[in-house]
Coordinates of N, CA and C in Angstrom, one line a residue:
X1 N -44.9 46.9 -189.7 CA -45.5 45.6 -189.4 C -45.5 45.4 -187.8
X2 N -46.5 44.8 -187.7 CA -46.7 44.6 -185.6 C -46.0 44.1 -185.3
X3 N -45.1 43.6 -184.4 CA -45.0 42.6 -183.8 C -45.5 42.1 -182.9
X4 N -45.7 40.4 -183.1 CA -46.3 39.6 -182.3 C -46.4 39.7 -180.8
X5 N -47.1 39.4 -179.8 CA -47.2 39.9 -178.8 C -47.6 38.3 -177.9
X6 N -46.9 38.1 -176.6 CA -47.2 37.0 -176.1 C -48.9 37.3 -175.4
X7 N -49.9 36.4 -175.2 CA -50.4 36.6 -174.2 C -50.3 37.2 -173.0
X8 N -51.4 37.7 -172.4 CA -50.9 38.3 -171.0 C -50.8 36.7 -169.8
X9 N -51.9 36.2 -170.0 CA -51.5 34.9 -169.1 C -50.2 33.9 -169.3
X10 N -49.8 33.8 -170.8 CA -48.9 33.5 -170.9 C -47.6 34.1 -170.2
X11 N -47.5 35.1 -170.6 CA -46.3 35.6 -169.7 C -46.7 35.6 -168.4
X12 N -47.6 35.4 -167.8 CA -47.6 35.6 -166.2 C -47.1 34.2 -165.8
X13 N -47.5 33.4 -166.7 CA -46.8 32.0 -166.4 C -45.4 31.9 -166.6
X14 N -45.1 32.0 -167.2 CA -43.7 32.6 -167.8 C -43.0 33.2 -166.1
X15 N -43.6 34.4 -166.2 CA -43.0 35.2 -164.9 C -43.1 34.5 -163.6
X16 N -44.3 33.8 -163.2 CA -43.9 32.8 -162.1 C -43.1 31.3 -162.0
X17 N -43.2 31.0 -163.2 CA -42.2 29.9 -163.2 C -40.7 29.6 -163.5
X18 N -40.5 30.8 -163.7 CA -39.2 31.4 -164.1 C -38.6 31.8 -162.6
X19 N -39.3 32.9 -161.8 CA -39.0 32.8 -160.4 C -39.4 31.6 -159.5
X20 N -40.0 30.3 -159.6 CA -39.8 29.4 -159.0 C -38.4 28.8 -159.7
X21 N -38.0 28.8 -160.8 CA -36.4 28.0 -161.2 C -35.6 28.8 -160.8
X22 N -35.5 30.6 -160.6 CA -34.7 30.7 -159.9 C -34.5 30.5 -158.5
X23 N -35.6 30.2 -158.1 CA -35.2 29.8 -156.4 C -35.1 28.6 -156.4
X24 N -35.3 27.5 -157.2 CA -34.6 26.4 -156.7 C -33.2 26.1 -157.3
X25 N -32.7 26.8 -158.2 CA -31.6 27.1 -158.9 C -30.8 27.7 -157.3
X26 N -31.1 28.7 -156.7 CA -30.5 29.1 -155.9 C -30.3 28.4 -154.5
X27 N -31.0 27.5 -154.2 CA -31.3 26.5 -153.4 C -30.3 25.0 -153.4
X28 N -30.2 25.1 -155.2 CA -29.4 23.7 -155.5 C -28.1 24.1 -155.1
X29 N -27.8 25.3 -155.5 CA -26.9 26.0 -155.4 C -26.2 26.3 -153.7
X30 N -26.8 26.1 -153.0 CA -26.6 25.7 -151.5 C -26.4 27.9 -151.1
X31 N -27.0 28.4 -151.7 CA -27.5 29.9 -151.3 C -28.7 30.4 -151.1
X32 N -29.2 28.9 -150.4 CA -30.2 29.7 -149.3 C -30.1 30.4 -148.4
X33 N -29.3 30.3 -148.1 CA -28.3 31.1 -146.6 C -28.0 31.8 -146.8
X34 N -27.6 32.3 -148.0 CA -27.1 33.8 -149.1 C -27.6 35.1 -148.2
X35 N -26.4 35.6 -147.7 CA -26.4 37.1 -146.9 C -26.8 36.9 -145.2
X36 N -26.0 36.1 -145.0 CA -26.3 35.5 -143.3 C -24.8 35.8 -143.2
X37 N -24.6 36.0 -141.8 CA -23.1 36.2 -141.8 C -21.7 35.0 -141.9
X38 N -22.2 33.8 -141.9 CA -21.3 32.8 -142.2 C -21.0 32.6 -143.4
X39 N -22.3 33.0 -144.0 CA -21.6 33.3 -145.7 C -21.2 34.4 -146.4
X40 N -20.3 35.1 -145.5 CA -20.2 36.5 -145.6 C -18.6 36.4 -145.7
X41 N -18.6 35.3 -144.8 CA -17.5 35.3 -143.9 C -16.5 34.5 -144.8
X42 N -17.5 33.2 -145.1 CA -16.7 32.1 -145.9 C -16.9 32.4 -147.5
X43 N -17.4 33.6 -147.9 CA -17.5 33.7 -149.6 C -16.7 35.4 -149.7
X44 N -16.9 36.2 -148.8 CA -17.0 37.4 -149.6 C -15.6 38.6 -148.8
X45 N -15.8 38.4 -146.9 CA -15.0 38.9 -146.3 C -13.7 38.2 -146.3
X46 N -12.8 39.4 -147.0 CA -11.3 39.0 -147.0 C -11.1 38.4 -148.4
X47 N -11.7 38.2 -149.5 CA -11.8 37.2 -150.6 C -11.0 38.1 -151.6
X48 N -11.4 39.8 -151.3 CA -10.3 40.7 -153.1 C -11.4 40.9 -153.3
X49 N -10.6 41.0 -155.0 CA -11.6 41.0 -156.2 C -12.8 40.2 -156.1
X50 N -12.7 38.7 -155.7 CA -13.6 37.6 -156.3 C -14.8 38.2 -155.1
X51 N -14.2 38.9 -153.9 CA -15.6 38.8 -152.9 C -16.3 40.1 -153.2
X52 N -15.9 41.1 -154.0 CA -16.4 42.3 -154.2 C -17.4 41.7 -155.4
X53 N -16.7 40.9 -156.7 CA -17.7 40.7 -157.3 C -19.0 39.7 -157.0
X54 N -18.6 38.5 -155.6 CA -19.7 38.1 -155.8 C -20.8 38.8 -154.9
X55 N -20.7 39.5 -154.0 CA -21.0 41.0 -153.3 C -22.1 41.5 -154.2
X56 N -21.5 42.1 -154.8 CA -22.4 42.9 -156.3 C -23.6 41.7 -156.9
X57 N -22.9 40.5 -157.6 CA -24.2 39.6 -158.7 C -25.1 39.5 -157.3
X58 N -24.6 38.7 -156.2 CA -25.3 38.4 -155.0 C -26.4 39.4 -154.8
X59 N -25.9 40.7 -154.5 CA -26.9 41.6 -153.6 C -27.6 42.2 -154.9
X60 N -27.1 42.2 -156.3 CA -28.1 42.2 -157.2 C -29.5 41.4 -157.5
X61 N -28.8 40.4 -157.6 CA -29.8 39.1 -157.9 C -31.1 38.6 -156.6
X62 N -30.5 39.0 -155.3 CA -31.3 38.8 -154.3 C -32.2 40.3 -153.6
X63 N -31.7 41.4 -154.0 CA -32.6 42.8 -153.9 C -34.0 42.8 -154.9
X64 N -33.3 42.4 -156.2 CA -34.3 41.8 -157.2 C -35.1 41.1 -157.3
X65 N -35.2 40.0 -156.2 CA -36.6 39.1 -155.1 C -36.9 39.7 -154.4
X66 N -36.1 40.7 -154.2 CA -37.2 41.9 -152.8 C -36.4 41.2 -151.6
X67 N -34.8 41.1 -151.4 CA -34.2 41.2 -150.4 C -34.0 42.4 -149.5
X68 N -34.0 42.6 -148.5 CA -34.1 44.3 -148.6 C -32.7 44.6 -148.7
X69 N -32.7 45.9 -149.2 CA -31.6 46.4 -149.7 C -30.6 47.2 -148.6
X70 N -31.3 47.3 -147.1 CA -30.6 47.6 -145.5 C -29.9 46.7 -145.2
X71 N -30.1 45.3 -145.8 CA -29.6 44.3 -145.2 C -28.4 44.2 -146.3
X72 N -28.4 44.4 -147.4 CA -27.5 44.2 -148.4 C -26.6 45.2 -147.8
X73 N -26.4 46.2 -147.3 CA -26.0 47.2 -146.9 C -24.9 47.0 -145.6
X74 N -25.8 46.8 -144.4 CA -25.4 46.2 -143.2 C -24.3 45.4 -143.6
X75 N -24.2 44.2 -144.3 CA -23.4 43.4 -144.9 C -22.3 43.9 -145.6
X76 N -22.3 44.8 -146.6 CA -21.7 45.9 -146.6 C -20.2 46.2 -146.2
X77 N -21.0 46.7 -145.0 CA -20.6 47.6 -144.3 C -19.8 46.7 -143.4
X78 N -20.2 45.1 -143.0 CA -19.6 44.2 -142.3 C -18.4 44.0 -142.7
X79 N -18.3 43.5 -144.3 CA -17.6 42.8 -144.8 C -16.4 43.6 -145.9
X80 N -16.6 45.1 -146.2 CA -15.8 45.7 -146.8 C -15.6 47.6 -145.4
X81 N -16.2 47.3 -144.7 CA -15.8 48.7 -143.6 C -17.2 49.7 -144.5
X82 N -17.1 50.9 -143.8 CA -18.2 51.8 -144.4 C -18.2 52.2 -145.3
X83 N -17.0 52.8 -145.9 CA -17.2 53.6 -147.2 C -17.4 52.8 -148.4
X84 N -16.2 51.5 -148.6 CA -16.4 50.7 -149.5 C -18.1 50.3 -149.4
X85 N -18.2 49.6 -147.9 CA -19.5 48.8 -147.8 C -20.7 49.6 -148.5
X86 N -20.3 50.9 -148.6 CA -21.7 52.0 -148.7 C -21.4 52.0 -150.7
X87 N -20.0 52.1 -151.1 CA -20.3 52.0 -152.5 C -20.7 50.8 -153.3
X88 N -20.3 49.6 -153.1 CA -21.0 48.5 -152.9 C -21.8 48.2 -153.0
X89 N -22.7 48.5 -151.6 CA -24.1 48.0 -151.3 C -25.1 49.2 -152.4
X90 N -24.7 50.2 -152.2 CA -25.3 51.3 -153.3 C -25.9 50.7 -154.6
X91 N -24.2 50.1 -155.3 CA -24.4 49.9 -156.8 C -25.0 48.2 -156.8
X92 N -24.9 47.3 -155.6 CA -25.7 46.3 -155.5 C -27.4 46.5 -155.6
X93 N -28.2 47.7 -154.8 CA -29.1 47.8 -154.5 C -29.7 48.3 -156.2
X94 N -28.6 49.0 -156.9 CA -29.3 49.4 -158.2 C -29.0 48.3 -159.2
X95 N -28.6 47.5 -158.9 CA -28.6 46.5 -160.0 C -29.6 45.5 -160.1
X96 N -29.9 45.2 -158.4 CA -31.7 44.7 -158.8 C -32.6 45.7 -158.8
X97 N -32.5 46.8 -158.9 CA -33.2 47.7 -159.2 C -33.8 47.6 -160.7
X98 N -32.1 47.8 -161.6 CA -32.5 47.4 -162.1 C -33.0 45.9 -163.4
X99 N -32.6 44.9 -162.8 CA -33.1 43.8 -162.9 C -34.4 43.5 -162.7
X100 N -35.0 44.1 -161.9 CA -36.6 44.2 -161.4 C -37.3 44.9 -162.5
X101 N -36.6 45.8 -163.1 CA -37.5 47.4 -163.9 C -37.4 46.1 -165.2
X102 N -36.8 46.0 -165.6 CA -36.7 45.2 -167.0 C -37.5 43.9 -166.9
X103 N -37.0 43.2 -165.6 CA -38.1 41.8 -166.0 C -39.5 42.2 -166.1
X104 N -39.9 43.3 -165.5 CA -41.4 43.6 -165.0 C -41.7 44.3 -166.9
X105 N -41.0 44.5 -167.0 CA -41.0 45.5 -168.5 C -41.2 44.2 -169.8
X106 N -40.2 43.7 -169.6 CA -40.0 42.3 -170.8 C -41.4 41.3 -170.6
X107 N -41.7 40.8 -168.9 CA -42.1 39.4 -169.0 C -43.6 39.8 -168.5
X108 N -43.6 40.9 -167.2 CA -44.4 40.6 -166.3 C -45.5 41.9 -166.4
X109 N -45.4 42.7 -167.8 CA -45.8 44.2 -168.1 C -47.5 43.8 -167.3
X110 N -48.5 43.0 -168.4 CA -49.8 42.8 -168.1 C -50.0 42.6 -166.1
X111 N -49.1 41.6 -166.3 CA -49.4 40.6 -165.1 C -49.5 42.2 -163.4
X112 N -48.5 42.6 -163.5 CA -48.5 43.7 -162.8 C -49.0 44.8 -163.0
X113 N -49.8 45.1 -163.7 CA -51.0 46.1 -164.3 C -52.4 45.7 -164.0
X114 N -52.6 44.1 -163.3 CA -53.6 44.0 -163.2 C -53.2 43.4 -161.7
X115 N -52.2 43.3 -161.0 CA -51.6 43.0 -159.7 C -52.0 44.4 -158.9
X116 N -51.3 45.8 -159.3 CA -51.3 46.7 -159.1 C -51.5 47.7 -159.4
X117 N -53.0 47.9 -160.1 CA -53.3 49.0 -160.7 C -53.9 50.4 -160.1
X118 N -54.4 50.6 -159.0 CA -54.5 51.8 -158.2 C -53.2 52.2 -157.7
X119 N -51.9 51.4 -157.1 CA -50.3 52.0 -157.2 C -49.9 52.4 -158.4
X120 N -50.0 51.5 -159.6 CA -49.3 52.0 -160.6 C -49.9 53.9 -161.1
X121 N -51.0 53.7 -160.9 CA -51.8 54.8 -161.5 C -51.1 56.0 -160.5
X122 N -51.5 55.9 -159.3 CA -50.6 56.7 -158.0 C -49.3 57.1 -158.6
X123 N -48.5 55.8 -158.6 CA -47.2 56.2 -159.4 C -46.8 57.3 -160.2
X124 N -47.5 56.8 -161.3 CA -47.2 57.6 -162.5 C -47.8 58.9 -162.4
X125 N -48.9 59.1 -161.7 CA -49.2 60.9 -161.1 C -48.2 61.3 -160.7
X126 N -47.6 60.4 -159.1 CA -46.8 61.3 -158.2 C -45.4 61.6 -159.3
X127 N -45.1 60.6 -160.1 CA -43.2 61.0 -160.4 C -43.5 61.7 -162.1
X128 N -44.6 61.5 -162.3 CA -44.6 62.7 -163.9 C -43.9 64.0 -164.2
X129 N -43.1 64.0 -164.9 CA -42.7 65.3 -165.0 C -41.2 65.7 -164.3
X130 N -41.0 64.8 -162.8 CA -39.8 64.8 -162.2 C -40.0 63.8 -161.9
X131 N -39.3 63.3 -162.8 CA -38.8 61.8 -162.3 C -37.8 61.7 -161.1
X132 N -36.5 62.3 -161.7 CA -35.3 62.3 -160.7 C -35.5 62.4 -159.5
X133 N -36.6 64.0 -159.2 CA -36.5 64.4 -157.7 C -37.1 63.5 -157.3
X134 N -38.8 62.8 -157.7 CA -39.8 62.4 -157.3 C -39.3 61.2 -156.4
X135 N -38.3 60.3 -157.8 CA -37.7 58.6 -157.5 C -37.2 59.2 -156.0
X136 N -36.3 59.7 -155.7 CA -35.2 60.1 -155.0 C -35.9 60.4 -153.8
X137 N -37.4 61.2 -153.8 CA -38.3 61.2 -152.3 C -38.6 59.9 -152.2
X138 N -39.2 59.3 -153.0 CA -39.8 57.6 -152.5 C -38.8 56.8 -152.1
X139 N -37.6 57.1 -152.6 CA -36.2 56.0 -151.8 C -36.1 56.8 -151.0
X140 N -35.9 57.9 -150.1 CA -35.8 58.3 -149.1 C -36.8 57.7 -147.6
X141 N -38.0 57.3 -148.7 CA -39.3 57.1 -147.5 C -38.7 56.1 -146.7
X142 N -39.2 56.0 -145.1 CA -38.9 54.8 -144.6 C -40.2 53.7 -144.4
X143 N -41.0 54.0 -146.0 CA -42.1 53.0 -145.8 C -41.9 52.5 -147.1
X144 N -43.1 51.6 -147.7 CA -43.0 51.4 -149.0 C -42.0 49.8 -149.5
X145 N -42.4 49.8 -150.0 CA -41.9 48.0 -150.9 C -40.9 48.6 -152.0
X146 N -39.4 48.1 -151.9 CA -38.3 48.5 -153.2 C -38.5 47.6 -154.2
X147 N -39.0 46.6 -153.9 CA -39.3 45.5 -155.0 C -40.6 45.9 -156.0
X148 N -41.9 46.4 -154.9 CA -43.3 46.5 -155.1 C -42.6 48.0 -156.4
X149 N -41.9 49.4 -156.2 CA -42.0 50.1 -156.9 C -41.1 50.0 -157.9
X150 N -40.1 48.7 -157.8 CA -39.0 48.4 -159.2 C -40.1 48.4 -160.2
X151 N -41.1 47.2 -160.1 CA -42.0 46.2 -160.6 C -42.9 47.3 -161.1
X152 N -43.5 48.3 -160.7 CA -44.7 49.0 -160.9 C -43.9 50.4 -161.6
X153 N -42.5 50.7 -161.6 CA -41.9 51.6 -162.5 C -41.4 50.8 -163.6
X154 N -41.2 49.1 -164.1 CA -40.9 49.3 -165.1 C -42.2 48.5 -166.2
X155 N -43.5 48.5 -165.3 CA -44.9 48.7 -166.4 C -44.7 50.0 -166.9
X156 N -44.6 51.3 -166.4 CA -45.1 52.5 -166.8 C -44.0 53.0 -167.7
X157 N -44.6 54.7 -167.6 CA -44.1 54.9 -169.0 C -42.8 56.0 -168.6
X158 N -42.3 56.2 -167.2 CA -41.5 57.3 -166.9 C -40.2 56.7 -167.6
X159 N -39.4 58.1 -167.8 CA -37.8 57.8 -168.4 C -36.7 56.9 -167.1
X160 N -36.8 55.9 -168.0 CA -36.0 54.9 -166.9 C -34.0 55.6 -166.6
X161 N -33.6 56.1 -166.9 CA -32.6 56.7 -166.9 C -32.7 57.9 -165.3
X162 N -33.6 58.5 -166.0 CA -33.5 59.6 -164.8 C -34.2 58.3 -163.5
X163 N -34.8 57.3 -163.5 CA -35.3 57.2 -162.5 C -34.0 56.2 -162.0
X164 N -33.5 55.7 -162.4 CA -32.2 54.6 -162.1 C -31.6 55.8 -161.1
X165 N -30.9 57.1 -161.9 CA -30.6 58.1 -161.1 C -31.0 58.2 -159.8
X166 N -32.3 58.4 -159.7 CA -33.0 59.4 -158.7 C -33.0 58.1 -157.4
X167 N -33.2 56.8 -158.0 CA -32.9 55.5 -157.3 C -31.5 55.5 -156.7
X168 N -30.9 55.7 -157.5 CA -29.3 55.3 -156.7 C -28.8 56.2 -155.9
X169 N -29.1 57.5 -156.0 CA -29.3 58.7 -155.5 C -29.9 58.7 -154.0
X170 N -30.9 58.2 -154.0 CA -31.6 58.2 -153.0 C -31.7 57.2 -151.5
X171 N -30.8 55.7 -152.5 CA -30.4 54.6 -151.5 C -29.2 55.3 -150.8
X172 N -27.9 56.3 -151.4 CA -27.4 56.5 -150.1 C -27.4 56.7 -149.1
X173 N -28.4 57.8 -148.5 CA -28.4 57.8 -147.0 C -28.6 56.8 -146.6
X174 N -29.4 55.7 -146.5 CA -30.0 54.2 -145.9 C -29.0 53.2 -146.2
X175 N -28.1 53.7 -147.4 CA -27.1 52.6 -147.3 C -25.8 52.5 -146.6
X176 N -26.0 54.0 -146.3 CA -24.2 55.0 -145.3 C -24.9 53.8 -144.4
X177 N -26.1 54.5 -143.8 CA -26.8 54.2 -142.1 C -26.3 52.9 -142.0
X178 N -26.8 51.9 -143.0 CA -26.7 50.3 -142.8 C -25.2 49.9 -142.7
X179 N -24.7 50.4 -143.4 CA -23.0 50.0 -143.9 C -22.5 50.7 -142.4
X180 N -22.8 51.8 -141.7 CA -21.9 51.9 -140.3 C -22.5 51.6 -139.2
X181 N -23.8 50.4 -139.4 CA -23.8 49.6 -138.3 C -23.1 48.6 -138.9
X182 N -23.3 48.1 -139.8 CA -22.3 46.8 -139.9 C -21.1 46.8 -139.8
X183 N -20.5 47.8 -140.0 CA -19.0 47.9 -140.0 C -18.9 48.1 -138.4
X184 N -19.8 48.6 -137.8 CA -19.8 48.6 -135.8 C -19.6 47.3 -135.4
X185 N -20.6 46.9 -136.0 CA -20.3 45.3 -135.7 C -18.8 44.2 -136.1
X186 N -18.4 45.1 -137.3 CA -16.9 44.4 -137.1 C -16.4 44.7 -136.0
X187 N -15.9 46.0 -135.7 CA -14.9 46.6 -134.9 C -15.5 46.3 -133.6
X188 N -16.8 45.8 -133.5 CA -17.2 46.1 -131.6 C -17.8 47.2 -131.4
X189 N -17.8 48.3 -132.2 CA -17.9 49.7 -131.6 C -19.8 50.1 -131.3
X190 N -20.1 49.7 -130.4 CA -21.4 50.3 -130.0 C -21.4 51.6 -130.4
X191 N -20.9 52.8 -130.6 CA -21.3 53.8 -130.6 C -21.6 53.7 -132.6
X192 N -21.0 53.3 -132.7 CA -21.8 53.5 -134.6 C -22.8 52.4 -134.6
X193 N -23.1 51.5 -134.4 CA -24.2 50.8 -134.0 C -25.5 51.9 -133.6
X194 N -25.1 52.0 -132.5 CA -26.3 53.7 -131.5 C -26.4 54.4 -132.7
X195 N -25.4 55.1 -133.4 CA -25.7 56.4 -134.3 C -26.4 55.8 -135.5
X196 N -25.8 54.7 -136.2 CA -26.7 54.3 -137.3 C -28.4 54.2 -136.7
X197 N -28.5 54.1 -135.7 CA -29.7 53.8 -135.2 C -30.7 55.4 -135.3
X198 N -29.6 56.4 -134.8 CA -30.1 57.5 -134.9 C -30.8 58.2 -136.1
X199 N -29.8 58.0 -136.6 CA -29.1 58.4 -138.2 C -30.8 57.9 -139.0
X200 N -30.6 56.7 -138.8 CA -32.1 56.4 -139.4 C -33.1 57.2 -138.9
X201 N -33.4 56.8 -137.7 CA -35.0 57.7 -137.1 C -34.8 59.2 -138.1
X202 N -33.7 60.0 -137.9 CA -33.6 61.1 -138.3 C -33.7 61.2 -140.2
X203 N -33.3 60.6 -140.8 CA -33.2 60.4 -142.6 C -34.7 60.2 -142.5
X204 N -35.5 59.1 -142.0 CA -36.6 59.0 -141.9 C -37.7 59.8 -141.9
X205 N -37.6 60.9 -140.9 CA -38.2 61.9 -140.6 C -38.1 63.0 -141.4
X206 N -36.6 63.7 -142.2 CA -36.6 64.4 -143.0 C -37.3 63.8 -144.6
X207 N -36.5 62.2 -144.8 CA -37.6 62.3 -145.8 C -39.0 62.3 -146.0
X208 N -40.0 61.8 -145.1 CA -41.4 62.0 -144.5 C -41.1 63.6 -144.9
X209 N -40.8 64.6 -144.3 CA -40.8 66.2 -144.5 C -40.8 66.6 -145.8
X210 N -39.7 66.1 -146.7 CA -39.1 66.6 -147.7 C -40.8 66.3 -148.9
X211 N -40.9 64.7 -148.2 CA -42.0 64.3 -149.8 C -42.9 65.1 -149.7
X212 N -43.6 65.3 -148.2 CA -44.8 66.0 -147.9 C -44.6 67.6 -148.3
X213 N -43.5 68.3 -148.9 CA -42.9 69.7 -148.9 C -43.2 69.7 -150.3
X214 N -42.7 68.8 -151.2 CA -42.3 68.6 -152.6 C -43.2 68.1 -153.4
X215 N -44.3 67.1 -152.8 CA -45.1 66.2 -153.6 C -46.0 67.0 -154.6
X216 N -46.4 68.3 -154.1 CA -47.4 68.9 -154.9 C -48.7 68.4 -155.2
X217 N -49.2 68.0 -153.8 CA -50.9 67.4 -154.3 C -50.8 66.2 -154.8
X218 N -49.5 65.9 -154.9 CA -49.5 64.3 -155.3 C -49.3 63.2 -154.5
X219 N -49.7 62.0 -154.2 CA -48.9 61.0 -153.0 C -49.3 59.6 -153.5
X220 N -47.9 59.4 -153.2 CA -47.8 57.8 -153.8 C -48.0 56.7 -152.5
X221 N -47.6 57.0 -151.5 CA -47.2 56.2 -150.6 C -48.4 55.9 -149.5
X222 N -49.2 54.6 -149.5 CA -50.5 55.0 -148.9 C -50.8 55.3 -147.3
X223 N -49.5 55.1 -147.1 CA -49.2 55.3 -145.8 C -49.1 56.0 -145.3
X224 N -48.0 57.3 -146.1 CA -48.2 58.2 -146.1 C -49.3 59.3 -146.1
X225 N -50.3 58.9 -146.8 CA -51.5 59.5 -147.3 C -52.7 59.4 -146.1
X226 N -52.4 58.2 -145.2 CA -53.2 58.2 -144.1 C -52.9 58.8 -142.9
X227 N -51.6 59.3 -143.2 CA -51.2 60.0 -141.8 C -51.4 60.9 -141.9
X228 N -51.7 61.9 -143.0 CA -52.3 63.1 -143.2 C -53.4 63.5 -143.0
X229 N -54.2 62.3 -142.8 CA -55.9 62.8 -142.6 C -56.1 61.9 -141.3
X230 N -56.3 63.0 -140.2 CA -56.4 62.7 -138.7 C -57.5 61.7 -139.0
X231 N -58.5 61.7 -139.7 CA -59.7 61.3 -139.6 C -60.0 59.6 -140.1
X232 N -58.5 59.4 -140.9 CA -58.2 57.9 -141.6 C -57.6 56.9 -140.2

């Protein structure tokens, strides 16, 4: 037997009004300021247990509106030093990852099929078949929306397993980089400050190399795709 199926405009209603309660939910809540350094300071740095976990729901729940996930990182890196800040911010950045892949999957399937249908289509060319490696070049890029491709991988049809992987996989380097400027910024130390700076241009550049080495005729990233033709 079928099961019933909501409308597509229904759920789109659904999906936007759901994200206006959670922002004013988060607002009543006096976490508008959520991931500024005074509330870093007064919720999370020096706190234990309770500031690791609210660290985590925090930088889940707010990567998952499309906070960026450098900044979840940086903070990090501020408020737990680099290594912690980098495992942390890592497993923060995959938890609105995946909170994104599922709402977009449950509420918002239509609504973002007819939002984004020349990316989704791109998508599902470029990561078919390798999901793992594919996910893992697109987090590497230093272009591209983490929100825009949560959203448009959890319409489609790739194995969400390997791509959570290939996602969490691929936020390390950008989350080391971010987590040892912010931890510079505890200590004072300009020189990890300068190197995270480096560190990026350079991750940047190899990933740009690696997708253009790997992609196989395929390209997701439209930005990417215009740099390749002198003539765009």
């Amino acid at each position: 037997m079928r099961k019933p199926h909501l409308p597509v405009w229904l759920r789109g209603i659904f999906l936007i009004l759901s994200l206006v309660g959670l922002g004013l939910l988060l607002k009543n809540a006096g976490l508008e300021h959520i991931f500024e350094r005074d509330w870093i300071d007064e919720n999370v740095r020096g706190h234990g247990v309770r500031g690791y976990g609210l660290f985590l729901a925090a930088g889940a729940i707010m990567t998952a509106l499309g906070l960026p996930r450098q900044l979840v990182a940086f903070f990090g890196g501020y408020a737990f030093g680099v290594w912690l800040g980098l495992l942390l911010g890592a497993i923060a950045a995959l938890g609105g990852c995946i909170l994104a892949f599922y709402y977009a999957r449950l509420f918002g399937r239509g609504l973002v099929r007819r939002m984004f249908p020349d990316k989704l289509q791109r998508f599902e060319d470029f990561i078919r078949g390798h999901t793992f490696t594919m996910t893992l070049l697109v987090r590497l890029l230093p272009a591209g929306s983490n929100l825009v491709t949560n959203l448009i991988a959890g319409v489609s049809k790739i194995p969400k397993l390997h791509f959570f992987a290939g996602s969490f996989t691929g936020y390390l380097p950008q989350t080391l980089i971010f987590a040892l400027a912010g931890s510079g910024l505890t200590v004072g130390s300009h020189w990890q400050i300068g190197l995270s700076i480096v560190l990026f241009i350079i991750s940047g550049m190899l990933g740009v190399r690696l997708y253009r080495q790997m992609r196989h005729g395929r390209t997701y990233a439209k930005e990417l795709e215009t740099q390749d033709d002198p003539q765009s």
